[in-house]
C-alpha cells in the first residue's frame, strides 16, 4: 500500500473536478482495507469508489481510501440461474460485459452506467426499466467502527428509487466489499418495452433478442443522449426525478398539460426532472466551463476546467428557477462534498 499526499482527484471523479486529497491510499484486498481502517479514526476517512456519483466542491482534508478490490466469481449454479459474487472495485460496465460474454441475463439494461459495482447498491442504480435490486442477491460489508463483517440481503437493503439503507440510517457506517447477483442462464426475462429499445431492435430486424442485442440497443440509446464522462465530465443525472402527490400533480397538470409523467401509485406521480429543467430554459446552456447537456437536461457537464463550486452554483440556479416556474422542487441525486 502506498500512501500519497496532496493527490489530485481529477482522474478519480467522472466530473473531472481538480480537487486534492490530503492523503490517499488505494486498497486492493479486504485485509488492506481492515488495516487502514484500524489505524485511522473513522472521522478522518473518505471512501472513494468509481467517483461517478459525486461532486467535489473543495479539497478533501481526509485520508481518501480508494476501494480497488477486484474479482468476479461464480458461487453457485442451478439449472436456470447463476450466482455471481463481484468485488466492490470492479467497474460496473466491465461486469456487464462479463455477463454478456457468458450470456448471463438480468443486467443488460444497465449497460454503460459509470461507476463501480460496490457503489451500485447504495443508490440502487437503474435505467431502462431495470434496477440493480432486480438481480441483487446480497452484499458483503465491513462495519467501519468495529471492522465486523456483515452480509445484507435484499430486504435489509431497503431499496427504493435511487435509494437504499446505505443512503439513510446506515449512511457512512458500512463499506460494501462485494455484491452477489442472481442472474439467469436461460429463459432470460427481457425488458424491452422502455423508450426506443423496441424500435432499435425492429430496425435491425431482431425478433428474439439475446442479452447482447439488448445491451447493444441500450448502449446506442445512451450514447445518443448521454455524454461519455471520458470526453465530457459529468455525473449522469444530477437530479432525481421528483415524485409528487396527487394534489400537487393536479395543479401542475393544469398548468403544464403537455408534461410527460409516470403514475407510480394512484397517489404518487413521477415527473421527469429533465423536462422541468428544459422548460426552465437551461438545456444546452453554458456558463463558463459549467453547463447543461444539450441532449439531456438532467445531466450537468464540465467542459474542462469548471470548479465544483461553479457546477454547484449552476445546480442551485436550476433548482430555484424550476421551483419558480413549475412549483416543483428538484433535489440532487449526486453526493456533494
Ligand atoms: N426529457 C425532456 N428533456 C430533457 C430530458 C428528458 O423533455 O432534456 C423528457 C423525455 O422526453 C422523456 C422524459 O423526460 O419524456 C424521460 O427522459 P429519459 O427517458 O431520458 O429518462 P430520465 O427520466 O430523464 C432516468 C434516469 C437515467 C436513466 C433513464 C433511462 C433518473 C434520475 N435518471 O432519466 O439515469 O438512464 O431514466 O432509464 O432517474 C443516472 O441516474 O445517472 C441516469 C442517467
GROMACS .gro file of C-alpha atoms and ligand atoms in nm:
model
  381
    1UNK     CA    1   0.000   0.000   0.000
    2UNK     CA    2   0.136   0.339  -0.094
    3UNK     CA    3   0.016   0.650   0.087
    4UNK     CA    4   0.024   0.969  -0.117
    5UNK     CA    5  -0.016   1.329  -0.006
    6UNK     CA    6  -0.192   1.620  -0.177
    7UNK     CA    7  -0.310   1.389  -0.451
    8UNK     CA    8  -0.523   1.536  -0.729
    9UNK     CA    9  -0.855   1.354  -0.760
   10UNK     CA   10  -0.920   1.479  -1.117
   11UNK     CA   11  -0.888   1.126  -1.256
   12UNK     CA   12  -1.091   0.978  -0.971
   13UNK     CA   13  -1.422   1.160  -1.028
   14UNK     CA   14  -1.616   1.146  -1.354
   15UNK     CA   15  -1.694   1.519  -1.332
   16UNK     CA   16  -1.318   1.571  -1.370
   17UNK     CA   17  -1.302   1.824  -1.086
   18UNK     CA   18  -0.948   1.907  -0.981
   19UNK     CA   19  -0.965   1.883  -0.601
   20UNK     CA   20  -0.696   1.735  -0.380
   21UNK     CA   21  -0.696   1.464  -0.117
   22UNK     CA   22  -0.474   1.548   0.182
   23UNK     CA   23  -0.385   1.175   0.199
   24UNK     CA   24  -0.471   0.899  -0.049
   25UNK     CA   25  -0.436   0.522  -0.048
   26UNK     CA   26  -0.565   0.256  -0.284
   27UNK     CA   27  -0.661  -0.074  -0.118
   28UNK     CA   28  -0.671  -0.398  -0.316
   29UNK     CA   29  -0.775  -0.653  -0.055
   30UNK     CA   30  -1.016  -0.666   0.238
   31UNK     CA   31  -0.712  -0.720   0.466
   32UNK     CA   32  -0.552  -0.397   0.343
   33UNK     CA   33  -0.881  -0.217   0.394
   34UNK     CA   34  -0.911  -0.351   0.751
   35UNK     CA   35  -0.554  -0.243   0.827
   36UNK     CA   36  -0.616   0.114   0.708
   37UNK     CA   37  -0.944   0.133   0.898
   38UNK     CA   38  -0.791   0.001   1.218
   39UNK     CA   39  -0.506   0.253   1.206
   40UNK     CA   40  -0.712   0.566   1.139
   41UNK     CA   41  -1.002   0.734   1.315
   42UNK     CA   42  -1.319   0.696   1.111
   43UNK     CA   43  -1.396   1.069   1.107
   44UNK     CA   44  -1.074   1.131   0.911
   45UNK     CA   45  -1.167   0.890   0.629
   46UNK     CA   46  -1.331   0.941   0.292
   47UNK     CA   47  -1.432   0.635   0.090
   48UNK     CA   48  -1.398   0.651  -0.285
   49UNK     CA   49  -1.535   0.405  -0.538
   50UNK     CA   50  -1.561   0.494  -0.906
   51UNK     CA   51  -1.627   0.862  -0.830
   52UNK     CA   52  -1.920   0.861  -1.070
   53UNK     CA   53  -2.190   0.996  -0.844
   54UNK     CA   54  -2.022   1.279  -0.664
   55UNK     CA   55  -1.939   1.646  -0.694
   56UNK     CA   56  -1.630   1.775  -0.516
   57UNK     CA   57  -1.662   2.142  -0.422
   58UNK     CA   58  -1.344   2.161  -0.212
   59UNK     CA   59  -1.020   1.980  -0.131
   60UNK     CA   60  -1.068   1.683   0.100
   61UNK     CA   61  -0.886   1.721   0.429
   62UNK     CA   62  -0.904   1.348   0.487
   63UNK     CA   63  -0.746   1.014   0.412
   64UNK     CA   64  -0.916   0.909   0.089
   65UNK     CA   65  -0.941   0.531   0.063
   66UNK     CA   66  -0.979   0.418  -0.295
   67UNK     CA   67  -1.167   0.087  -0.289
   68UNK     CA   68  -0.989  -0.111  -0.556
   69UNK     CA   69  -1.092  -0.466  -0.461
   70UNK     CA   70  -1.107  -0.685  -0.774
   71UNK     CA   71  -1.250  -1.023  -0.866
   72UNK     CA   72  -1.555  -1.195  -1.016
   73UNK     CA   73  -1.651  -1.543  -0.900
   74UNK     CA   74  -1.937  -1.781  -0.975
   75UNK     CA   75  -2.053  -1.910  -0.637
   76UNK     CA   76  -2.345  -2.136  -0.736
   77UNK     CA   77  -2.532  -2.252  -1.042
   78UNK     CA   78  -2.871  -2.413  -1.081
   79UNK     CA   79  -3.039  -2.533  -1.397
   80UNK     CA   80  -3.158  -2.185  -1.486
   81UNK     CA   81  -2.966  -1.949  -1.264
   82UNK     CA   82  -2.616  -1.844  -1.179
   83UNK     CA   83  -2.498  -1.663  -0.866
   84UNK     CA   84  -2.203  -1.431  -0.918
   85UNK     CA   85  -2.003  -1.256  -0.647
   86UNK     CA   86  -1.830  -0.939  -0.763
   87UNK     CA   87  -1.576  -0.739  -0.564
   88UNK     CA   88  -1.657  -0.374  -0.498
   89UNK     CA   89  -1.379  -0.223  -0.709
   90UNK     CA   90  -1.482  -0.391  -1.034
   91UNK     CA   91  -1.604  -0.143  -1.294
   92UNK     CA   92  -1.980  -0.178  -1.337
   93UNK     CA   93  -1.979  -0.188  -1.715
   94UNK     CA   94  -1.692  -0.441  -1.725
   95UNK     CA   95  -1.908  -0.668  -1.510
   96UNK     CA   96  -2.199  -0.614  -1.754
   97UNK     CA   97  -1.965  -0.712  -2.039
   98UNK     CA   98  -1.862  -1.027  -1.849
   99UNK     CA   99  -2.232  -1.120  -1.820
  100UNK     CA  100  -2.300  -1.053  -2.188
  101UNK     CA  101  -1.999  -1.265  -2.289
  102UNK     CA  102  -2.129  -1.554  -2.077
  103UNK     CA  103  -2.492  -1.496  -2.179
  104UNK     CA  104  -2.599  -1.429  -1.819
  105UNK     CA  105  -2.922  -1.229  -1.819
  106UNK     CA  106  -3.053  -0.959  -1.589
  107UNK     CA  107  -2.829  -0.654  -1.604
  108UNK     CA  108  -2.806  -0.590  -1.980
  109UNK     CA  109  -3.037  -0.287  -1.948
  110UNK     CA  110  -2.784  -0.139  -1.706
  111UNK     CA  111  -2.511  -0.132  -1.972
  112UNK     CA  112  -2.270   0.160  -1.974
  113UNK     CA  113  -2.364   0.304  -1.635
  114UNK     CA  114  -2.048   0.463  -1.499
  115UNK     CA  115  -1.913   0.368  -1.156
  116UNK     CA  116  -1.811   0.060  -0.962
  117UNK     CA  117  -2.001  -0.249  -0.850
  118UNK     CA  118  -1.959  -0.167  -0.480
  119UNK     CA  119  -2.138   0.166  -0.500
  120UNK     CA  120  -2.419   0.046  -0.727
  121UNK     CA  121  -2.641  -0.081  -0.441
  122UNK     CA  122  -2.607   0.243  -0.241
  123UNK     CA  123  -2.822   0.433  -0.488
  124UNK     CA  124  -2.986   0.126  -0.645
  125UNK     CA  125  -2.872   0.221  -0.996
  126UNK     CA  126  -3.143   0.197  -1.257
  127UNK     CA  127  -3.208   0.255  -1.624
  128UNK     CA  128  -3.448   0.150  -1.900
  129UNK     CA  129  -3.698  -0.031  -1.680
  130UNK     CA  130  -3.447  -0.224  -1.467
  131UNK     CA  131  -3.292  -0.153  -1.128
  132UNK     CA  132  -3.000  -0.315  -0.952
  133UNK     CA  133  -3.236  -0.460  -0.690
  134UNK     CA  134  -3.396  -0.685  -0.955
  135UNK     CA  135  -3.087  -0.910  -0.968
  136UNK     CA  136  -2.935  -0.826  -0.630
  137UNK     CA  137  -2.894  -1.126  -0.401
  138UNK     CA  138  -2.683  -0.987  -0.114
  139UNK     CA  139  -2.383  -0.773  -0.034
  140UNK     CA  140  -2.092  -0.827   0.198
  141UNK     CA  141  -1.987  -0.533   0.413
  142UNK     CA  142  -1.742  -0.415   0.674
  143UNK     CA  143  -1.861  -0.203   0.964
  144UNK     CA  144  -1.625   0.094   0.977
  145UNK     CA  145  -1.628   0.141   1.356
  146UNK     CA  146  -1.576  -0.222   1.459
  147UNK     CA  147  -1.441  -0.397   1.144
  148UNK     CA  148  -1.714  -0.658   1.184
  149UNK     CA  149  -1.819  -0.827   0.861
  150UNK     CA  150  -2.189  -0.844   0.783
  151UNK     CA  151  -2.399  -0.975   0.497
  152UNK     CA  152  -2.710  -0.777   0.391
  153UNK     CA  153  -2.986  -0.949   0.198
  154UNK     CA  154  -3.216  -0.768  -0.042
  155UNK     CA  155  -3.485  -0.690   0.214
  156UNK     CA  156  -3.235  -0.550   0.462
  157UNK     CA  157  -3.104  -0.308   0.200
  158UNK     CA  158  -3.447  -0.136   0.180
  159UNK     CA  159  -3.409  -0.047  -0.186
  160UNK     CA  160  -3.617   0.233  -0.334
  161UNK     CA  161  -3.591   0.467  -0.633
  162UNK     CA  162  -3.223   0.572  -0.628
  163UNK     CA  163  -3.224   0.482  -0.262
  164UNK     CA  164  -3.121   0.220  -0.002
  165UNK     CA  165  -3.048   0.187   0.369
  166UNK     CA  166  -2.686   0.287   0.291
  167UNK     CA  167  -2.806   0.636   0.195
  168UNK     CA  168  -3.021   0.666   0.506
  169UNK     CA  169  -2.980   0.528   0.858
  170UNK     CA  170  -2.660   0.338   0.775
  171UNK     CA  171  -2.502   0.621   0.579
  172UNK     CA  172  -2.124   0.624   0.631
  173UNK     CA  173  -2.136   0.324   0.865
  174UNK     CA  174  -2.061   0.027   0.638
  175UNK     CA  175  -1.833  -0.033   0.341
  176UNK     CA  176  -1.964  -0.268   0.073
  177UNK     CA  177  -1.678  -0.502  -0.016
  178UNK     CA  178  -1.862  -0.729  -0.261
  179UNK     CA  179  -2.203  -0.775  -0.418
  180UNK     CA  180  -2.370  -1.104  -0.515
  181UNK     CA  181  -2.612  -1.121  -0.806
  182UNK     CA  182  -2.866  -1.379  -0.915
  183UNK     CA  183  -2.868  -1.391  -1.295
  184UNK     CA  184  -3.038  -1.613  -1.550
  185UNK     CA  185  -2.855  -1.870  -1.762
  186UNK     CA  186  -3.151  -1.927  -1.991
  187UNK     CA  187  -3.513  -1.816  -2.044
  188UNK     CA  188  -3.397  -1.461  -1.977
  189UNK     CA  189  -3.659  -1.213  -1.857
  190UNK     CA  190  -3.628  -0.941  -2.116
  191UNK     CA  191  -3.718  -0.579  -2.057
  192UNK     CA  192  -3.756  -0.418  -2.396
  193UNK     CA  193  -4.063  -0.201  -2.353
  194UNK     CA  194  -3.885   0.115  -2.238
  195UNK     CA  195  -3.838   0.403  -2.482
  196UNK     CA  196  -3.656   0.324  -2.803
  197UNK     CA  197  -3.529  -0.028  -2.726
  198UNK     CA  198  -3.800  -0.200  -2.930
  199UNK     CA  199  -3.757   0.046  -3.216
  200UNK     CA  200  -3.383  -0.022  -3.241
  201UNK     CA  201  -3.444  -0.400  -3.237
  202UNK     CA  202  -3.713  -0.364  -3.506
  203UNK     CA  203  -3.483  -0.154  -3.723
  204UNK     CA  204  -3.226  -0.433  -3.702
  205UNK     CA  205  -3.499  -0.688  -3.769
  206UNK     CA  206  -3.426  -0.872  -3.443
  207UNK     CA  207  -3.732  -1.068  -3.329
  208UNK     CA  208  -3.582  -1.272  -3.047
  209UNK     CA  209  -3.316  -1.051  -2.892
  210UNK     CA  210  -3.028  -1.201  -2.697
  211UNK     CA  211  -2.892  -1.023  -2.389
  212UNK     CA  212  -2.615  -0.899  -2.620
  213UNK     CA  213  -2.867  -0.749  -2.864
  214UNK     CA  214  -3.044  -0.569  -2.578
  215UNK     CA  215  -2.716  -0.442  -2.436
  216UNK     CA  216  -2.617  -0.308  -2.778
  217UNK     CA  217  -2.952  -0.129  -2.812
  218UNK     CA  218  -2.911   0.029  -2.466
  219UNK     CA  219  -2.557   0.137  -2.549
  220UNK     CA  220  -2.682   0.303  -2.870
  221UNK     CA  221  -2.958   0.489  -2.681
  222UNK     CA  222  -2.724   0.604  -2.404
  223UNK     CA  223  -2.457   0.716  -2.650
  224UNK     CA  224  -2.712   0.924  -2.840
  225UNK     CA  225  -2.835   1.103  -2.526
  226UNK     CA  226  -2.575   1.090  -2.252
  227UNK     CA  227  -2.223   1.233  -2.265
  228UNK     CA  228  -1.925   0.998  -2.218
  229UNK     CA  229  -1.751   1.110  -1.896
  230UNK     CA  230  -1.414   1.035  -2.059
  231UNK     CA  231  -1.490   1.303  -2.317
  232UNK     CA  232  -1.707   1.547  -2.122
  233UNK     CA  233  -1.701   1.540  -1.742
  234UNK     CA  234  -2.037   1.456  -1.585
  235UNK     CA  235  -2.206   1.250  -1.317
  236UNK     CA  236  -2.507   1.118  -1.508
  237UNK     CA  237  -2.839   1.251  -1.385
  238UNK     CA  238  -2.757   1.535  -1.150
  239UNK     CA  239  -3.109   1.550  -1.003
  240UNK     CA  240  -3.363   1.283  -0.910
  241UNK     CA  241  -3.695   1.277  -1.089
  242UNK     CA  242  -3.932   1.434  -0.837
  243UNK     CA  243  -4.226   1.233  -0.703
  244UNK     CA  244  -4.530   1.443  -0.611
  245UNK     CA  245  -4.868   1.369  -0.452
  246UNK     CA  246  -5.200   1.385  -0.643
  247UNK     CA  247  -5.290   1.732  -0.525
  248UNK     CA  248  -4.960   1.882  -0.637
  249UNK     CA  249  -4.974   1.680  -0.955
  250UNK     CA  250  -5.323   1.810  -1.049
  251UNK     CA  251  -5.211   2.171  -1.002
  252UNK     CA  252  -4.904   2.101  -1.213
  253UNK     CA  253  -5.106   1.927  -1.486
  254UNK     CA  254  -5.344   2.222  -1.514
  255UNK     CA  255  -5.057   2.449  -1.595
  256UNK     CA  256  -4.846   2.204  -1.798
  257UNK     CA  257  -5.081   1.953  -1.964
  258UNK     CA  258  -4.809   1.862  -2.214
  259UNK     CA  259  -4.560   1.740  -1.948
  260UNK     CA  260  -4.465   1.371  -1.952
  261UNK     CA  261  -4.522   1.180  -1.625
  262UNK     CA  262  -4.536   0.827  -1.482
  263UNK     CA  263  -4.804   0.719  -1.240
  264UNK     CA  264  -4.623   0.521  -0.970
  265UNK     CA  265  -4.926   0.462  -0.749
  266UNK     CA  266  -5.268   0.630  -0.775
  267UNK     CA  267  -5.139   0.897  -0.535
  268UNK     CA  268  -4.777   0.931  -0.650
  269UNK     CA  269  -4.659   1.077  -0.978
  270UNK     CA  270  -4.304   1.098  -1.109
  271UNK     CA  271  -4.221   1.393  -1.331
  272UNK     CA  272  -3.902   1.389  -1.540
  273UNK     CA  273  -3.663   1.648  -1.399
  274UNK     CA  274  -3.503   1.673  -1.745
  275UNK     CA  275  -3.832   1.805  -1.882
  276UNK     CA  276  -3.865   2.058  -1.598
  277UNK     CA  277  -3.508   2.183  -1.647
  278UNK     CA  278  -3.563   2.213  -2.021
  279UNK     CA  279  -3.886   2.405  -1.955
  280UNK     CA  280  -3.694   2.641  -1.727
  281UNK     CA  281  -3.470   2.722  -2.024
  282UNK     CA  282  -3.143   2.561  -1.915
  283UNK     CA  283  -3.099   2.285  -2.173
  284UNK     CA  284  -2.771   2.323  -2.364
  285UNK     CA  285  -2.677   2.639  -2.172
  286UNK     CA  286  -2.315   2.702  -2.077
  287UNK     CA  287  -2.180   2.928  -1.804
  288UNK     CA  288  -1.802   2.935  -1.825
  289UNK     CA  289  -1.698   2.567  -1.817
  290UNK     CA  290  -2.013   2.452  -1.632
  291UNK     CA  291  -2.312   2.359  -1.845
  292UNK     CA  292  -2.631   2.164  -1.902
  293UNK     CA  293  -2.604   1.888  -2.161
  294UNK     CA  294  -2.763   1.960  -2.498
  295UNK     CA  295  -2.936   1.622  -2.535
  296UNK     CA  296  -3.042   1.552  -2.175
  297UNK     CA  297  -3.107   1.848  -1.944
  298UNK     CA  298  -3.079   1.627  -1.636
  299UNK     CA  299  -2.704   1.598  -1.689
  300UNK     CA  300  -2.471   1.880  -1.582
  301UNK     CA  301  -2.134   1.883  -1.756
  302UNK     CA  302  -1.781   2.014  -1.703
  303UNK     CA  303  -1.640   2.149  -2.031
  304UNK     CA  304  -1.286   2.125  -1.890
  305UNK     CA  305  -1.190   2.345  -1.601
  306UNK     CA  306  -1.513   2.409  -1.411
  307UNK     CA  307  -1.474   2.408  -1.035
  308UNK     CA  308  -1.709   2.208  -0.817
  309UNK     CA  309  -1.846   2.536  -0.680
  310UNK     CA  310  -1.934   2.654  -1.033
  311UNK     CA  311  -2.123   2.331  -1.106
  312UNK     CA  312  -2.295   2.357  -0.768
  313UNK     CA  313  -2.392   2.721  -0.830
  314UNK     CA  314  -2.546   2.619  -1.162
  315UNK     CA  315  -2.735   2.336  -0.992
  316UNK     CA  316  -2.875   2.574  -0.732
  317UNK     CA  317  -2.977   2.827  -1.001
  318UNK     CA  318  -3.158   2.547  -1.185
  319UNK     CA  319  -3.331   2.430  -0.867
  320UNK     CA  320  -3.454   2.784  -0.792
  321UNK     CA  321  -3.571   2.856  -1.146
  322UNK     CA  322  -3.752   2.521  -1.179
  323UNK     CA  323  -3.932   2.587  -0.849
  324UNK     CA  324  -4.032   2.937  -0.954
  325UNK     CA  325  -4.157   2.830  -1.296
  326UNK     CA  326  -4.323   2.499  -1.220
  327UNK     CA  327  -4.377   2.493  -0.843
  328UNK     CA  328  -4.175   2.169  -0.820
  329UNK     CA  329  -3.865   2.128  -0.605
  330UNK     CA  330  -3.596   1.906  -0.752
  331UNK     CA  331  -3.317   1.761  -0.539
  332UNK     CA  332  -2.971   1.642  -0.641
  333UNK     CA  333  -2.909   1.275  -0.695
  334UNK     CA  334  -2.530   1.311  -0.673
  335UNK     CA  335  -2.347   1.335  -0.342
  336UNK     CA  336  -2.196   1.677  -0.290
  337UNK     CA  337  -1.883   1.724  -0.078
  338LIG     N1  338  -3.695   1.494  -2.118
  338LIG     C1  339  -3.706   1.622  -2.168
  338LIG     N2  340  -3.595   1.697  -2.181
  338LIG     C2  341  -3.473   1.653  -2.145
  338LIG     C3  342  -3.460   1.523  -2.091
  338LIG     C4  343  -3.574   1.445  -2.079
  338LIG     O1  344  -3.816   1.667  -2.203
  338LIG     O2  345  -3.376   1.727  -2.160
  338LIG     C5  346  -3.814   1.407  -2.112
  338LIG     C6  347  -3.806   1.298  -2.220
  338LIG     O3  348  -3.858   1.343  -2.340
  338LIG     C7  349  -3.890   1.188  -2.161
  338LIG     C8  350  -3.867   1.203  -2.011
  338LIG     O4  351  -3.816   1.334  -1.991
  338LIG     O5  352  -4.025   1.208  -2.188
  338LIG     C9  353  -3.774   1.099  -1.955
  338LIG     O6  354  -3.646   1.108  -2.015
  338LIG     P1  355  -3.543   0.983  -2.022
  338LIG     O7  356  -3.611   0.863  -2.075
  338LIG     O8  357  -3.420   1.032  -2.088
  338LIG     O9  358  -3.514   0.947  -1.871
  338LIG     P2  359  -3.497   1.033  -1.738
  338LIG    O10  360  -3.615   1.013  -1.652
  338LIG    O11  361  -3.459   1.174  -1.771
  338LIG    C10  362  -3.390   0.838  -1.599
  338LIG    C11  363  -3.269   0.812  -1.515
  338LIG    C12  364  -3.147   0.788  -1.603
  338LIG    C13  365  -3.173   0.669  -1.692
  338LIG    C14  366  -3.300   0.699  -1.776
  338LIG    C15  367  -3.342   0.582  -1.860
  338LIG    C16  368  -3.307   0.934  -1.308
  338LIG    C17  369  -3.268   1.050  -1.222
  338LIG     N3  370  -3.245   0.924  -1.425
  338LIG    O12  371  -3.370   0.960  -1.670
  338LIG    O13  372  -3.039   0.756  -1.516
  338LIG    O14  373  -3.064   0.643  -1.778
  338LIG    O15  374  -3.411   0.729  -1.687
  338LIG    O16  375  -3.395   0.483  -1.778
  338LIG    O17  376  -3.392   0.855  -1.269
  338LIG    C18  377  -2.848   0.836  -1.399
  338LIG    O18  378  -2.907   0.804  -1.295
  338LIG    O19  379  -2.734   0.888  -1.397
  338LIG    C19  380  -2.916   0.818  -1.527
  338LIG    C20  381  -2.863   0.860  -1.642
   0.00000   0.00000   0.00000
